[in-house]
Structures are given as C-alpha cells and as structure tokens.
PDB file of C-alpha atoms in Angstrom:
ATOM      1  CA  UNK A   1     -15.852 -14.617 -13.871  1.00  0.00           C
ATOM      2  CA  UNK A   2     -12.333 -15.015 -12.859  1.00  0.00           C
ATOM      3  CA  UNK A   3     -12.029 -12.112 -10.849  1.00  0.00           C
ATOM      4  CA  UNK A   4     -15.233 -13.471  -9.101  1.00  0.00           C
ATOM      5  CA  UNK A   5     -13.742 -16.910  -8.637  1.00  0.00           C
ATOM      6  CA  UNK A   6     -10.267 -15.857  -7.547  1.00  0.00           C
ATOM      7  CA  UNK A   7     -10.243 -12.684  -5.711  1.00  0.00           C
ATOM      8  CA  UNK A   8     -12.466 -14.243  -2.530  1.00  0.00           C
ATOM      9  CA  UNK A   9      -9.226 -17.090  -1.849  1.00  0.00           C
ATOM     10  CA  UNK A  10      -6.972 -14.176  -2.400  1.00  0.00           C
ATOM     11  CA  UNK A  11      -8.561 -11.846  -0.020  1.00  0.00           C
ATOM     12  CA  UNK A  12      -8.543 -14.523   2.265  1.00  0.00           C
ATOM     13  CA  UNK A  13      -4.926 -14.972   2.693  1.00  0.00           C
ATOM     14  CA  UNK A  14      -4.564 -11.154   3.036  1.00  0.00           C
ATOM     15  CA  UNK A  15      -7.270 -11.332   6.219  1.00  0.00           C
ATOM     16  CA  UNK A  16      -5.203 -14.251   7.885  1.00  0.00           C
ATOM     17  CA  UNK A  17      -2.001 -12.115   7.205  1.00  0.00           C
ATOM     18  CA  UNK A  18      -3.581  -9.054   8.791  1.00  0.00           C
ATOM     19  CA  UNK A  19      -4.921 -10.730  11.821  1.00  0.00           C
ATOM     20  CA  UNK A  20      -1.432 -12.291  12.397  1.00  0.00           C
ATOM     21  CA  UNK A  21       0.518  -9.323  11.936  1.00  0.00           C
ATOM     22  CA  UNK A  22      -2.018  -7.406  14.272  1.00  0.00           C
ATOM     23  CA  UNK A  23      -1.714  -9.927  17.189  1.00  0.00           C
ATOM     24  CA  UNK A  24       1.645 -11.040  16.951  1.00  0.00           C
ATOM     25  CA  UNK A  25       3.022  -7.161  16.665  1.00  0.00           C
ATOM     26  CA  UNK A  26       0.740  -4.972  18.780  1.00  0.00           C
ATOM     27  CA  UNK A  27       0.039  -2.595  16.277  1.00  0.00           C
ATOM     28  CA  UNK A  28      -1.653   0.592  16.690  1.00  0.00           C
ATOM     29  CA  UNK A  29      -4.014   0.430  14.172  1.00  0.00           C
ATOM     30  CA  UNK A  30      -7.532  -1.697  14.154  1.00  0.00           C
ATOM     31  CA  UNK A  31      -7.846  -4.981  12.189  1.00  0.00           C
ATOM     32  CA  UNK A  32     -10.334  -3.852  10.122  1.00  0.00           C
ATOM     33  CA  UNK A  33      -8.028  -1.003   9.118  1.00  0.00           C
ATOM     34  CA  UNK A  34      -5.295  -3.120   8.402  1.00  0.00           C
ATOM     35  CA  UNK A  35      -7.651  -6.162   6.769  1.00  0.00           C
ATOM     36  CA  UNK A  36      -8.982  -4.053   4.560  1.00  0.00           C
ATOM     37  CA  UNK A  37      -5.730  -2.495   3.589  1.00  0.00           C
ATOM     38  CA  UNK A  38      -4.273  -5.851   2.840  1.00  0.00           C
ATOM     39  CA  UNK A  39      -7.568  -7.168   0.676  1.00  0.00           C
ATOM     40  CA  UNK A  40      -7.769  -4.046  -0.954  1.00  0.00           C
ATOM     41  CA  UNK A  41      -3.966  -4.429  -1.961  1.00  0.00           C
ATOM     42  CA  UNK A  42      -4.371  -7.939  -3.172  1.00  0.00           C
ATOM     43  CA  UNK A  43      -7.380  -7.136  -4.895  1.00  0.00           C
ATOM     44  CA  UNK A  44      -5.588  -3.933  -6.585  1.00  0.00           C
ATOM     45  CA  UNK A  45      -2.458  -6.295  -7.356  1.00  0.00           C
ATOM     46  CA  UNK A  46      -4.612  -9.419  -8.862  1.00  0.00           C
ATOM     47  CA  UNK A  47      -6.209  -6.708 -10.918  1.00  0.00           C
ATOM     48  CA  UNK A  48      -2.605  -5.443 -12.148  1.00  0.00           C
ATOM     49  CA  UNK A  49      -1.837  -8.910 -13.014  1.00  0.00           C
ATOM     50  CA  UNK A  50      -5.615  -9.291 -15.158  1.00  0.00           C
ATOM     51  CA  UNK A  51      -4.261  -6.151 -16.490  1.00  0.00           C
ATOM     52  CA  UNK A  52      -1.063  -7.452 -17.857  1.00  0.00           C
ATOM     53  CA  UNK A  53      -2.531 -10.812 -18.728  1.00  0.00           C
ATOM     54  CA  UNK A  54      -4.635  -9.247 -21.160  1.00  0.00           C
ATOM     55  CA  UNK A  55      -2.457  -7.578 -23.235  1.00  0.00           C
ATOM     56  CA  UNK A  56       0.106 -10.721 -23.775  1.00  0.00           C
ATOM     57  CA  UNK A  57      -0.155 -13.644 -25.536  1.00  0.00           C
ATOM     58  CA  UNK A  58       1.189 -16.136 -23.628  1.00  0.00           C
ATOM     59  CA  UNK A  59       2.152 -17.067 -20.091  1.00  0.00           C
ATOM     60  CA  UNK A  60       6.123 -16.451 -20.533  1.00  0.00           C
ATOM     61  CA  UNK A  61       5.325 -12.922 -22.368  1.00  0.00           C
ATOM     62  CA  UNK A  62       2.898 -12.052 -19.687  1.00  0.00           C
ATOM     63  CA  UNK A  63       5.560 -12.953 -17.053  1.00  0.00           C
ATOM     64  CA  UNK A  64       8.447 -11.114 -19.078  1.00  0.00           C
ATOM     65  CA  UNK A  65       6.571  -7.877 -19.023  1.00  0.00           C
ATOM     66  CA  UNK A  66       4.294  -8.471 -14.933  1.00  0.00           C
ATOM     67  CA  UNK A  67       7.934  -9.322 -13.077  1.00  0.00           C
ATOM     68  CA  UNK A  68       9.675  -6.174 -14.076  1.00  0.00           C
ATOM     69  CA  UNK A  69       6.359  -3.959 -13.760  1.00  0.00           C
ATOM     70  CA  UNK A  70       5.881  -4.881  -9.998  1.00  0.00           C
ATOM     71  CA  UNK A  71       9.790  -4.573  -9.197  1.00  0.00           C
ATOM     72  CA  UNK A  72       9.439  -0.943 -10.817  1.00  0.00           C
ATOM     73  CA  UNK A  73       5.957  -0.278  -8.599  1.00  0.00           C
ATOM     74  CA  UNK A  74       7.817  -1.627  -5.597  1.00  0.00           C
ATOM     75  CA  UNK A  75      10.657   1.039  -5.995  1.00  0.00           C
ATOM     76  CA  UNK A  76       8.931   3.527  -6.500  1.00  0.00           C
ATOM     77  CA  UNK A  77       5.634   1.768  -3.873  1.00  0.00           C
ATOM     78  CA  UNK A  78       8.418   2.713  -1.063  1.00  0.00           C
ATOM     79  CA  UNK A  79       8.436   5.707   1.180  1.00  0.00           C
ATOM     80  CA  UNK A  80      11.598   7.425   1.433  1.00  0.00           C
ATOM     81  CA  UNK A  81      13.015   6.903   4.870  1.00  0.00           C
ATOM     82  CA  UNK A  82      15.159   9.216   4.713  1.00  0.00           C
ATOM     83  CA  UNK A  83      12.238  12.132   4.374  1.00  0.00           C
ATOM     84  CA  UNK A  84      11.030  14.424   1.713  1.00  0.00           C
ATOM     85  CA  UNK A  85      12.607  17.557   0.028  1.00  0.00           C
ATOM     86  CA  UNK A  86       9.474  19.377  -0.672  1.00  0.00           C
ATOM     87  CA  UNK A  87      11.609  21.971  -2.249  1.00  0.00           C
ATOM     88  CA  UNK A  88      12.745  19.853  -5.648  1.00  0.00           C
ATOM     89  CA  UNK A  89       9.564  18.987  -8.173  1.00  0.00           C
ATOM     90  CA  UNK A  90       9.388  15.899  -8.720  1.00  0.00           C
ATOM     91  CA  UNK A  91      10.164  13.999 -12.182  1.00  0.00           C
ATOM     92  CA  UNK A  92       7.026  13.356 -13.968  1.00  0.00           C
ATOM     93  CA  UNK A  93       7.649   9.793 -15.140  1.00  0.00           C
ATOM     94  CA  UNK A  94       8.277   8.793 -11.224  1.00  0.00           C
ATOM     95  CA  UNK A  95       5.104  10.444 -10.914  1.00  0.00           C
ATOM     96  CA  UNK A  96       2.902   8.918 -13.182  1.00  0.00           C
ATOM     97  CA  UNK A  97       5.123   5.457 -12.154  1.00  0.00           C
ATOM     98  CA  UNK A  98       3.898   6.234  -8.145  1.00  0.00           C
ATOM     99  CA  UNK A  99       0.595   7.229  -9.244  1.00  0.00           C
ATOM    100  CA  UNK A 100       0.250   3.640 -10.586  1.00  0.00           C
ATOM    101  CA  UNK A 101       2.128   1.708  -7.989  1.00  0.00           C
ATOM    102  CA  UNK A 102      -0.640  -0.264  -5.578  1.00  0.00           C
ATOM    103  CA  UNK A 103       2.156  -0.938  -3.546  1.00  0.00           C
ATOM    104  CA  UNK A 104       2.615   3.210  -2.506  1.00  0.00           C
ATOM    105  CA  UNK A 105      -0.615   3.368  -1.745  1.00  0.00           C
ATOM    106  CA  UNK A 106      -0.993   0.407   0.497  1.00  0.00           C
ATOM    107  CA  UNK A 107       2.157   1.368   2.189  1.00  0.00           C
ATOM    108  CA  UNK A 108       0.834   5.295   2.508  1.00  0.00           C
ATOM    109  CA  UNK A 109      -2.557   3.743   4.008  1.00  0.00           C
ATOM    110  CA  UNK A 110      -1.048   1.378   6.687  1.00  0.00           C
ATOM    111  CA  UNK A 111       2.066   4.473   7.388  1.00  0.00           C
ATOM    112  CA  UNK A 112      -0.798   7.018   7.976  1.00  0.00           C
ATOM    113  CA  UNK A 113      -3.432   4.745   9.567  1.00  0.00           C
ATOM    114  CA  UNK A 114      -0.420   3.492  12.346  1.00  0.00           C
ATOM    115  CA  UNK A 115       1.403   7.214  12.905  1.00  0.00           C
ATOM    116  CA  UNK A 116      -1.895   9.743  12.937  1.00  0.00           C
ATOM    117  CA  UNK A 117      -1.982  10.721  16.245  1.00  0.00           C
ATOM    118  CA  UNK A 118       0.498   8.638  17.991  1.00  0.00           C
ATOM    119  CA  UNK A 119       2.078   9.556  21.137  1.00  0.00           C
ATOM    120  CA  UNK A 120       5.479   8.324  21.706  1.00  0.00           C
ATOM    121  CA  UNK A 121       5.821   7.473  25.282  1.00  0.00           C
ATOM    122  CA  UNK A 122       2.789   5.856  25.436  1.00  0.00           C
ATOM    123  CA  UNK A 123       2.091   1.863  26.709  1.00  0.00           C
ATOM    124  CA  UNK A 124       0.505  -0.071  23.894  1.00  0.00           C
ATOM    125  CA  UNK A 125      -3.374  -1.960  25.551  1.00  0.00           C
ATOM    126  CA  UNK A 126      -0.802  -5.137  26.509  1.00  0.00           C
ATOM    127  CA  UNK A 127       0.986  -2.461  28.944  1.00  0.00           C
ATOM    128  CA  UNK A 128       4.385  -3.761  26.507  1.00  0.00           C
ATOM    129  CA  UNK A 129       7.226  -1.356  26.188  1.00  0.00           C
ATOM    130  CA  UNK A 130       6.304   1.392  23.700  1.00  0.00           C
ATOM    131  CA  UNK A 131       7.705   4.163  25.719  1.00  0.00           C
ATOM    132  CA  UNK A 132      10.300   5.567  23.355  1.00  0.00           C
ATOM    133  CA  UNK A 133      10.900   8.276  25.222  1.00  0.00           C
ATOM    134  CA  UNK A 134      13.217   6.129  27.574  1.00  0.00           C
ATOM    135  CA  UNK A 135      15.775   5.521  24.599  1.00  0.00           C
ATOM    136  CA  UNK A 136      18.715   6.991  23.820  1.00  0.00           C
ATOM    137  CA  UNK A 137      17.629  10.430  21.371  1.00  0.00           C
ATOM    138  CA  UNK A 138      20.062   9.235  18.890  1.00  0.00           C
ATOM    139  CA  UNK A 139      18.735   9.200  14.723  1.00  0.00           C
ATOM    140  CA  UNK A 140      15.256   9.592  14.101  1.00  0.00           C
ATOM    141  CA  UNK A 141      13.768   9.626  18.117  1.00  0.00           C
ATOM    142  CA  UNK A 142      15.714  13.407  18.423  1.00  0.00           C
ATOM    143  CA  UNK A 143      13.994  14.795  16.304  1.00  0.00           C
ATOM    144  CA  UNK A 144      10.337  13.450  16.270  1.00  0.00           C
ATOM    145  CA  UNK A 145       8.341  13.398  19.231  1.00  0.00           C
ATOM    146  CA  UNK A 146       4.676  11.907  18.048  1.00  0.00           C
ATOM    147  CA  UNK A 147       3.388  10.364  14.772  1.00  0.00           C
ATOM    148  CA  UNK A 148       2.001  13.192  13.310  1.00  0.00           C
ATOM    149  CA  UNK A 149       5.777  14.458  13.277  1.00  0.00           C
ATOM    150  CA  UNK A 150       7.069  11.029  11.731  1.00  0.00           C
ATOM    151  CA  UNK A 151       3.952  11.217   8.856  1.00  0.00           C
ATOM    152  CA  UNK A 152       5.191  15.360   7.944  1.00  0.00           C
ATOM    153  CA  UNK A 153       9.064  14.388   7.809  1.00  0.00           C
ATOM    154  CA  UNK A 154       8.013  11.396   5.369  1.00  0.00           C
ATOM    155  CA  UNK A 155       6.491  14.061   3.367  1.00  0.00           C
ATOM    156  CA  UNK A 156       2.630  12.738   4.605  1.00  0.00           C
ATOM    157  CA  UNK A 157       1.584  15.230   6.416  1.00  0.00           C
ATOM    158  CA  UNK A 158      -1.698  16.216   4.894  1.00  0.00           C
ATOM    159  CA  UNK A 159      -2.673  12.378   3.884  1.00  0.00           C
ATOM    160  CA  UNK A 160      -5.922  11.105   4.914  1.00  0.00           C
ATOM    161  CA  UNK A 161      -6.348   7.082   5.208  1.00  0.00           C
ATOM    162  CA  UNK A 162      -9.715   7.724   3.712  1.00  0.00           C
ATOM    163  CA  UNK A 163      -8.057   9.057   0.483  1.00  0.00           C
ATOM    164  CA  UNK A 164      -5.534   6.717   0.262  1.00  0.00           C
ATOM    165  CA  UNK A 165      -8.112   3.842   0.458  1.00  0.00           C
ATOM    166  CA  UNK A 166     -10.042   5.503  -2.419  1.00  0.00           C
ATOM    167  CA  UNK A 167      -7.071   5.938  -4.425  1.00  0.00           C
ATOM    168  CA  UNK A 168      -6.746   1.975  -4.349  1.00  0.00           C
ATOM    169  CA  UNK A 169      -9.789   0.968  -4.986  1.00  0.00           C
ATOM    170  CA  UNK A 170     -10.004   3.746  -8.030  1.00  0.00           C
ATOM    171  CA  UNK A 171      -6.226   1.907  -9.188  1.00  0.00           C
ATOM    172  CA  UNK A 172      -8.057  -1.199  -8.693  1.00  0.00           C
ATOM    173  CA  UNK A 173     -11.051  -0.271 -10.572  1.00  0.00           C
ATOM    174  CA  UNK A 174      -8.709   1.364 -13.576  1.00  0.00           C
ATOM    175  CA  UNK A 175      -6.486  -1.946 -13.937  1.00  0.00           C
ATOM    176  CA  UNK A 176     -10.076  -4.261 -13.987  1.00  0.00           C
ATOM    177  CA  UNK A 177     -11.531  -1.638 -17.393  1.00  0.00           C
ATOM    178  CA  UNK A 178      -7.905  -1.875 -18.548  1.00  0.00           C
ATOM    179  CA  UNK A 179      -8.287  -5.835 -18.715  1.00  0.00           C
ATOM    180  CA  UNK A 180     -11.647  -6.020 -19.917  1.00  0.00           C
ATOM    181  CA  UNK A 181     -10.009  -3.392 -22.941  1.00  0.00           C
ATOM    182  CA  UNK A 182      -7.310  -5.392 -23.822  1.00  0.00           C
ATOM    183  CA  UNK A 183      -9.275  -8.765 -23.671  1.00  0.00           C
ATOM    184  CA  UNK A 184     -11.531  -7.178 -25.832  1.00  0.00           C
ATOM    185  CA  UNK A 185      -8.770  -5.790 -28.331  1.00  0.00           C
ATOM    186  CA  UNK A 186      -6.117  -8.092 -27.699  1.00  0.00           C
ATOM    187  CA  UNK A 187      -8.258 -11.346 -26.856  1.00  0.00           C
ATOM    188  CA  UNK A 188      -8.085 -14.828 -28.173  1.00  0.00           C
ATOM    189  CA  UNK A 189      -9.649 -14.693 -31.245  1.00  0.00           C
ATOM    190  CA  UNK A 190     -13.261 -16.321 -31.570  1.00  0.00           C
TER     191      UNK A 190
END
C-alpha cells in the first residue's frame, strides 16, 4: 500500500525534473527517454529505501545503515571519466556493489541514450552552438569525434538503453521482494 501511495508523488517530481532539465539544457535525448529514466530511478531508489526499512527497527537504525548504502552506490553509480582499462578484471565486490547501485544504471541509461549516435559538429533543433568541432582539440575533443566514440572510451560501447532500462526495473523489482522478505521476517510483531 505504501509503495502505491508514495511512488505516484515521487514520480512526479522526477517528471517535472526531466522536463526542466530537457528545456532548459537542449539535450539530445527525448523527454520520454529522460522521464522515464528519472521515474524509473526514483522508483528503483524508494524501493532501496523499502528495502532497508524493512530490515531495521527503527528510524535512526534504518538511517545509520540507508545513508552509507547510497554514498557507497553513488561511488561506485559513477562512470569513470577518465575511461576504462578493459585489460584489468575487475574486483568482484565492486562488482556485485555496481550491479546493485540504481544510481549506475540510471547514469549508464541517460550516458547511452544522449551519446548513441551523436555527431559532434552538429547544431542542436534551437540552431544553439553545439558545433564542437570549432574548439580548440585540447583533452577529450582530440581524441573523440562522435558519441559513439565518447560511449566506447567510457567503456559503453556495446550498451543498449533498452537493457539498461530493464536492468532497473529488474533492481527495482529485486529491492520491492527484498522488502516484502524482511517485513515478513523482520516485521513488527502481530
């Protein structure tokens, strides 16, 4: 009942974000891409925080262990911007920790959905200044030259927003059985 009652309001206030950021920045990417994104990553988050709820016992306990769980899925929720070394393996608790942030794969959707396919050099549909080719090639514009190049470097190349989407709402789905678990095992006794 609470994740019927609440998650409408919160969804809401990831819509208004979205169409703000869209209008106000110009980006590439639709509003319904970026909409949905943003619900789906509130919905995925609110159902981290059920999650978490449902194993404590009390507000302060549930705060104690929810703060420090988010800070850790927004470290390791971040792309590197410096690019990906394909050639080390990966550690396996960073991993498992990525595999559980919402936050990477919110931040994978809206990278991927934004860089597939770009152009650089290109007007955005206000005819505003998007024509990076005219800037110095100092940093990161010498060596890309379209999207597609930006998404391989940051070690996306084969990511599909489709995917990434379906990830989320399969986190999302795994954090709302994980709460109805520990509510059932860890609940306020009847």
């Amino acid at each position: 009942a609470k994740v019927v009652a609440e998650m409408p309001l919160d969804s809401f206030f990831s819509l208004t974000f979205a169409a703000m950021l869209k209008y106000l920045t110009g980006l590439r990417s639709s509003l319904r891409t970026l909409a949905g994104t943003f619900c789906l990553m509130t919905v995925s988050s609110v159902s981290l925080g059920f999650a978490v709820g449902s194993i404590t016992s009390s507000v302060e306990s549930a705060m104690s262990l929810g703060v420090p769980l988010m800070v850790i899925f927004m470290i390791v929720g971040v792309i590197n911007p410096s690019g990906v070394d394909s050639s080390q393996q990966p550690n396996q608790l960073l991993t498992l920790l990525k595999a559980l942030s919402p936050i990477r794969w919110a931040i994978e959707a809206l990278v991927t959905a934004e860089f597939q396919g770009m152009e650089f050099g290109k007007r955005n549909r206000w005819g505003q200044l998007s024509e990076l080719k005219d800037l110095p090639a100092m940093g990161a514009l010498a060596v890309v030259k379209n999207g597609d190049e930006v998404l391989a470097n940051l070690g996306l190349k084969d990511a599909q927003y489709s995917i990434l989407i379906q990830n989320l709402v399969w986190l999302s789905t795994g954090y709302l059985v994980f709460s109805w678990a520990g509510l059932t095992f860890f609940g306020p006794l009847r």
